Structure formats: C-alpha cells, structure tokens
C-alpha cells in the first residue's frame, strides 16, 4: 500500500515536475523576450513609432494652426482691402454724382449762354436795324434841311437886306449842330453795338469754356466708370478667393479633426493593449509564484519521504 502511494506520488511528482520545467522554460523564454525588449531599441518600436507619429501629428497640428492664423490674417487683410475698395467705390460713386451734378449745371449754363447768345444776336440785329433807320432818317432830315436851306437861300437873294434872325450862317450852324447831334447819337449807337459785340464774344468764350468743361466732365465720368468697373471686378475676385480660402481652411480643419480622432482612437487601443499585456504579465507572475510554492511543497514532501524511507534502512 505504501509502495502504491509512493508510486502514485512519484507519478504526480513527475507530472508536476514536467509542468514546472515547462513553465520555467516558458518563463525563461518570456524573461529573455522581456529583457530583449527592454534592452533592444527595436522592442520599443511600437512605442517609438507611436511617439514619432504623435510628434509628427503635433507638428502637423502646429503647422495647421500657424496656417490657420496666417489664413485668418490674410482674411482680415482681405476684409480690410474689401472695406477700402467699398469706401473707394462709395467715394467714386459720390464723385460720379458730383460730376453728374456739375454736368447738369454746365448744361444749364450752356443753355443759358445759348439763350443769351440768341438774345444778343437778335438785339444786335435790332440795333443794326435801328441804326440803319436812324441813318436813313438822318439822311432824309439832312436832305430836307439842305433843301430848306437852298430854298431859303434862294428866297433871301430876292431881298437886299435880310433880317438878322434868318441869316444863312445861323441856318448852317443849326444844320451843323444837328449833324453833330446825329453823329453823336450814331457814335453812341455804334458804341452800344461794339459793347454788345464784345459781350457776344464773351458769351461765345463762356460757351466754349462750358463745352470744354462738359467734355472734360464726360471724360472724367468715363474714367470713373472704368475705375468703378475695375474695382467691382477686383472686389468679386477677392470675395471669390476669400470664399475659396474659407472652404480650403474648413476642409483642412475637418481633415485634422478626423486625424486627431483617429489618433485618439489609436491611443485608446494602445492603452487597452498595454493594459492587456500588463494583465497577462501579472497573471504569469501569479502563476509562477503558485508553481514555485507547489514545487517547494513537493520538494519538502519528497525530502520528508526520502528521510522517512532512509530511517528504517539505517
């Protein structure tokens, strides 16, 4: 019975020893792998790779943040430039309105100058007609006076002594005075006509100036319209580029957000893997400790059994 128990114990001991040997070999392999992993830099490749990827993504994130700041600055500059273009367009619009007002005033002045010119022409023609009529009347009166003087002189020849009040000399003086008066009137009319001609010339000069100012205003208005069209085109181009930059920046932000989410998921998965590895290692340590205790127990049993078997023989 004792030999059967010993045989059973030996079988169990052999099984336990084989298991312990296998576990010790496996433990040694795991320990060697752990030491190699700790000593060799290739063992930490996943951690180094993860840190490198994290560093690269952080650099990319910083670069994206800098690009975002640059894009925001460019957006602000474009917004300021658009505001300047708008203010310039408003100024150009105000200048255009002012030019239109000046053009309307110039047109009114031109119409007034034309009316004044027409009135001056009509007045000049009327004065010329009046001067011609006065000259004809003067010639007629002069001819009548000459006839009267001639008839009076013929009538005076029949008298030997003519009265003092009807002397031919006084009649000639009277005719001379009348001719001088008519000459003065004619000169006065001529002076008025020359004055009207001068005012007519001045009106023509003012008319030409108004026409030139009108042409200059039209040219300036055309230049302003061209500048306004160019500014509008530039404004549209800037708005399109700003919208495109906004779209690109939004797409890049979405890409970086997706990349960050993917990295966070990968980090969580790596943390789970590390936790699993640590848990497996802890389980292996517990198993090693239990096997060591069991081996120590069997050794003590074997030693006790061997001493018990050796005692009767002695």
Short mmCIF file of N, CA and C in Angstrom, two decimals, residues 1 19 28 65 86-87 91 174 199 218 262 311:
data_model
loop_
_atom_site.label_atom_id
_atom_site.label_comp_id
_atom_site.label_asym_id
_atom_site.label_seq_id
_atom_site.Cartn_x
_atom_site.Cartn_y
_atom_site.Cartn_z
N UNK A 1 0.83 -1.21 0.00
CA UNK A 1 0.00 0.00 0.00
C UNK A 1 0.86 1.26 0.00
N UNK A 19 5.58 19.75 -15.61
CA UNK A 19 4.86 21.04 -15.79
C UNK A 19 5.68 22.21 -15.31
N UNK A 28 11.51 31.42 -18.71
CA UNK A 28 12.81 31.90 -19.16
C UNK A 28 12.72 32.54 -20.54
N UNK A 65 -2.23 75.05 -37.34
CA UNK A 65 -2.64 76.20 -36.55
C UNK A 65 -1.99 77.49 -37.07
N UNK A 86 -14.69 99.13 -50.93
CA UNK A 86 -16.05 99.64 -50.80
C UNK A 86 -16.07 101.14 -50.55
N UNK A 87 -15.18 101.60 -49.64
CA UNK A 87 -15.12 103.04 -49.38
C UNK A 87 -14.69 103.80 -50.62
N UNK A 91 -16.67 106.56 -52.58
CA UNK A 91 -16.10 107.85 -52.97
C UNK A 91 -16.25 108.08 -54.47
N UNK A 174 -27.00 175.80 -87.42
CA UNK A 174 -28.05 174.93 -86.92
C UNK A 174 -27.94 173.54 -87.55
N UNK A 199 -19.78 141.77 -75.61
CA UNK A 199 -20.49 140.83 -74.72
C UNK A 199 -20.83 139.54 -75.45
N UNK A 218 -17.34 114.73 -68.98
CA UNK A 218 -17.70 113.44 -69.57
C UNK A 218 -16.52 112.47 -69.57
N UNK A 262 -8.79 59.86 -35.10
CA UNK A 262 -8.16 58.57 -35.36
C UNK A 262 -7.00 58.31 -34.41
N UNK A 311 15.34 6.14 7.08
CA UNK A 311 15.46 5.88 8.51
C UNK A 311 15.37 4.40 8.84
#
